[in-house]
Structure formats: C-alpha cells, structure tokens
PDB file of C-alpha atoms in Angstrom:
ATOM      1  CA  MET A   1       0.000   0.000   0.000  1.00  0.00           C
ATOM      2  CA  ASN A   2       1.132   3.499  -0.778  1.00  0.00           C
ATOM      3  CA  ASN A   3      -1.043   6.289   0.692  1.00  0.00           C
ATOM      4  CA  GLY A   4      -3.949   3.851   0.840  1.00  0.00           C
ATOM      5  CA  ILE A   5      -3.537   2.884  -2.822  1.00  0.00           C
ATOM      6  CA  GLU A   6      -2.481  -0.624  -3.732  1.00  0.00           C
ATOM      7  CA  VAL A   7       0.788  -0.635  -5.652  1.00  0.00           C
ATOM      8  CA  LYS A   8       1.198  -3.557  -8.021  1.00  0.00           C
ATOM      9  CA  SER A   9       4.696  -4.863  -8.513  1.00  0.00           C
ATOM     10  CA  THR A  10       5.820  -5.459 -12.071  1.00  0.00           C
ATOM     11  CA  LYS A  11       8.235  -8.168 -10.936  1.00  0.00           C
ATOM     12  CA  ARG A  12       7.034 -11.553  -9.728  1.00  0.00           C
ATOM     13  CA  ILE A  13      10.338 -12.597  -8.171  1.00  0.00           C
ATOM     14  CA  VAL A  14      12.001 -10.137  -5.832  1.00  0.00           C
ATOM     15  CA  GLY A  15      15.778 -10.280  -5.591  1.00  0.00           C
ATOM     16  CA  GLY A  16      16.119 -12.978  -8.237  1.00  0.00           C
ATOM     17  CA  GLU A  17      18.469 -12.980 -11.175  1.00  0.00           C
ATOM     18  CA  ARG A  18      18.375 -14.361 -14.701  1.00  0.00           C
ATOM     19  CA  VAL A  19      20.393 -17.503 -15.348  1.00  0.00           C
ATOM     20  CA  PRO A  20      21.265 -19.332 -18.564  1.00  0.00           C
ATOM     21  CA  ILE A  21      18.888 -22.200 -19.332  1.00  0.00           C
ATOM     22  CA  ASP A  22      21.735 -24.713 -19.204  1.00  0.00           C
ATOM     23  CA  GLU A  23      22.123 -23.922 -15.485  1.00  0.00           C
ATOM     24  CA  VAL A  24      18.510 -24.997 -14.740  1.00  0.00           C
ATOM     25  CA  PRO A  25      17.779 -27.860 -17.168  1.00  0.00           C
ATOM     26  CA  TRP A  26      15.081 -29.261 -14.848  1.00  0.00           C
ATOM     27  CA  GLN A  27      12.936 -26.100 -15.069  1.00  0.00           C
ATOM     28  CA  ALA A  28       9.702 -26.074 -17.083  1.00  0.00           C
ATOM     29  CA  LEU A  29       6.816 -23.650 -17.628  1.00  0.00           C
ATOM     30  CA  LEU A  30       3.148 -24.629 -17.284  1.00  0.00           C
ATOM     31  CA  HIS A  31       0.789 -22.514 -19.379  1.00  0.00           C
ATOM     32  CA  GLN A  32      -2.977 -22.959 -19.017  1.00  0.00           C
ATOM     33  CA  ARG A  33      -5.549 -20.855 -20.903  1.00  0.00           C
ATOM     34  CA  ILE A  34      -8.561 -20.064 -18.706  1.00  0.00           C
ATOM     35  CA  SER A  35     -10.345 -17.750 -21.149  1.00  0.00           C
ATOM     36  CA  SER A  36      -9.532 -15.765 -24.268  1.00  0.00           C
ATOM     37  CA  SER A  37      -7.948 -13.071 -22.103  1.00  0.00           C
ATOM     38  CA  LYS A  38      -6.644 -14.954 -19.039  1.00  0.00           C
ATOM     39  CA  THR A  39      -3.908 -17.531 -18.611  1.00  0.00           C
ATOM     40  CA  ILE A  40      -2.192 -19.163 -15.674  1.00  0.00           C
ATOM     41  CA  GLN A  41       1.581 -19.525 -15.825  1.00  0.00           C
ATOM     42  CA  CYS A  42       3.561 -21.392 -13.202  1.00  0.00           C
ATOM     43  CA  GLY A  43       6.944 -22.964 -12.865  1.00  0.00           C
ATOM     44  CA  ALA A  44       7.421 -26.710 -12.756  1.00  0.00           C
ATOM     45  CA  VAL A  45      10.333 -29.094 -12.394  1.00  0.00           C
ATOM     46  CA  ILE A  46      11.107 -32.171 -14.451  1.00  0.00           C
ATOM     47  CA  ILE A  47      11.083 -35.204 -12.139  1.00  0.00           C
ATOM     48  CA  GLY A  48      11.140 -38.023 -14.687  1.00  0.00           C
ATOM     49  CA  THR A  49      11.039 -38.798 -18.381  1.00  0.00           C
ATOM     50  CA  VAL A  50       7.275 -38.179 -18.557  1.00  0.00           C
ATOM     51  CA  TRP A  51       6.579 -36.230 -15.339  1.00  0.00           C
ATOM     52  CA  VAL A  52       6.719 -32.604 -14.230  1.00  0.00           C
ATOM     53  CA  LEU A  53       5.834 -31.352 -10.741  1.00  0.00           C
ATOM     54  CA  SER A  54       4.162 -28.033  -9.952  1.00  0.00           C
ATOM     55  CA  ALA A  55       2.018 -26.530  -7.211  1.00  0.00           C
ATOM     56  CA  ALA A  56      -1.589 -27.764  -7.208  1.00  0.00           C
ATOM     57  CA  HIS A  57      -2.972 -24.214  -7.042  1.00  0.00           C
ATOM     58  CA  CYS A  58      -1.454 -23.630 -10.487  1.00  0.00           C
ATOM     59  CA  ILE A  59      -3.766 -26.114 -12.192  1.00  0.00           C
ATOM     60  CA  ARG A  60      -7.408 -25.438 -12.973  1.00  0.00           C
ATOM     61  CA  GLN A  61      -9.610 -28.511 -13.450  1.00  0.00           C
ATOM     62  CA  PRO A  62     -10.987 -30.117 -15.582  1.00  0.00           C
ATOM     63  CA  LEU A  63      -8.089 -30.443 -18.007  1.00  0.00           C
ATOM     64  CA  GLU A  64     -10.483 -31.153 -20.881  1.00  0.00           C
ATOM     65  CA  GLN A  65     -11.823 -27.623 -20.444  1.00  0.00           C
ATOM     66  CA  TYR A  66      -8.513 -25.989 -19.499  1.00  0.00           C
ATOM     67  CA  PRO A  67      -5.695 -27.820 -21.326  1.00  0.00           C
ATOM     68  CA  ILE A  68      -2.115 -27.259 -20.185  1.00  0.00           C
ATOM     69  CA  ASP A  69       0.957 -26.777 -22.341  1.00  0.00           C
ATOM     70  CA  VAL A  70       4.383 -27.491 -20.898  1.00  0.00           C
ATOM     71  CA  TYR A  71       7.382 -25.580 -22.236  1.00  0.00           C
ATOM     72  CA  PHE A  72      11.031 -26.544 -21.847  1.00  0.00           C
ATOM     73  CA  GLY A  73      13.998 -24.299 -22.609  1.00  0.00           C
ATOM     74  CA  VAL A  74      14.029 -20.729 -23.822  1.00  0.00           C
ATOM     75  CA  SER A  75      15.919 -20.816 -27.101  1.00  0.00           C
ATOM     76  CA  ASN A  76      14.329 -23.986 -28.456  1.00  0.00           C
ATOM     77  CA  ILE A  77      10.865 -24.143 -26.914  1.00  0.00           C
ATOM     78  CA  SER A  78       9.039 -27.430 -27.324  1.00  0.00           C
ATOM     79  CA  THR A  79       5.489 -28.121 -26.217  1.00  0.00           C
ATOM     80  CA  THR A  80       3.454 -31.147 -25.312  1.00  0.00           C
ATOM     81  CA  ASN A  81      -0.108 -31.756 -24.162  1.00  0.00           C
ATOM     82  CA  ILE A  82      -0.843 -33.028 -20.671  1.00  0.00           C
ATOM     83  CA  ARG A  83      -2.650 -36.362 -20.732  1.00  0.00           C
ATOM     84  CA  GLN A  84      -3.152 -36.739 -16.995  1.00  0.00           C
ATOM     85  CA  SER A  85      -2.766 -34.658 -13.862  1.00  0.00           C
ATOM     86  CA  CYS A  86      -2.572 -35.966 -10.309  1.00  0.00           C
ATOM     87  CA  LEU A  87      -3.631 -33.642  -7.508  1.00  0.00           C
ATOM     88  CA  TYR A  88      -2.583 -34.347  -3.952  1.00  0.00           C
ATOM     89  CA  PRO A  89      -5.733 -35.871  -2.370  1.00  0.00           C
ATOM     90  CA  ILE A  90      -6.143 -33.431   0.517  1.00  0.00           C
ATOM     91  CA  TYR A  91      -5.627 -30.397  -1.746  1.00  0.00           C
ATOM     92  CA  ALA A  92      -8.575 -31.119  -4.031  1.00  0.00           C
TER      93      ALA A  92
END
C-alpha cells in the first residue's frame, strides 16, 4: 500500500536474477488458458522422463476444459499436451 492505494509490482520474483537455461535444465513452464484473455503460468520441475511437478494451485480442473501446455527451454521451446494430472488428495 502506498497512501492507501495498492501498488502492483511489475516483478514476480524479488531479488532474483536471470540464469542461462543450461544452469537450470530441470525447469519447465506450465501454461494454461482459462479464457480468451486470461492464462495461468507457473513454474514446474522435471522429475522423470514423462513427469513434471508443480504446485496444485497452479492447475485449474478439468483439463479437458482448461488444457495445459508445458514448455522446456528458452531458445528452443518445445510443447506437449498433458494427458493426466494428479492432484494431492487433501488439496482437491
């Protein structure tokens, strides 16, 4: 708050720094379109050959209505469609 007015930060990570993609090869980006004007973007980590892990609050269900794209790398972005998501039972 600034004089009773909410100030929105333009940065999402405070105190962070950019790193080359080869220093974080496990990092991925989840991108989910909620409407024609709104998307959700969250980080994820690669935990296996066919698995990525992200926070459950980043994923809107059902996936049939809100499909997710997963992006890897920044100079050679590849995409894939999510076939299944697993939410932690007590989160849902």
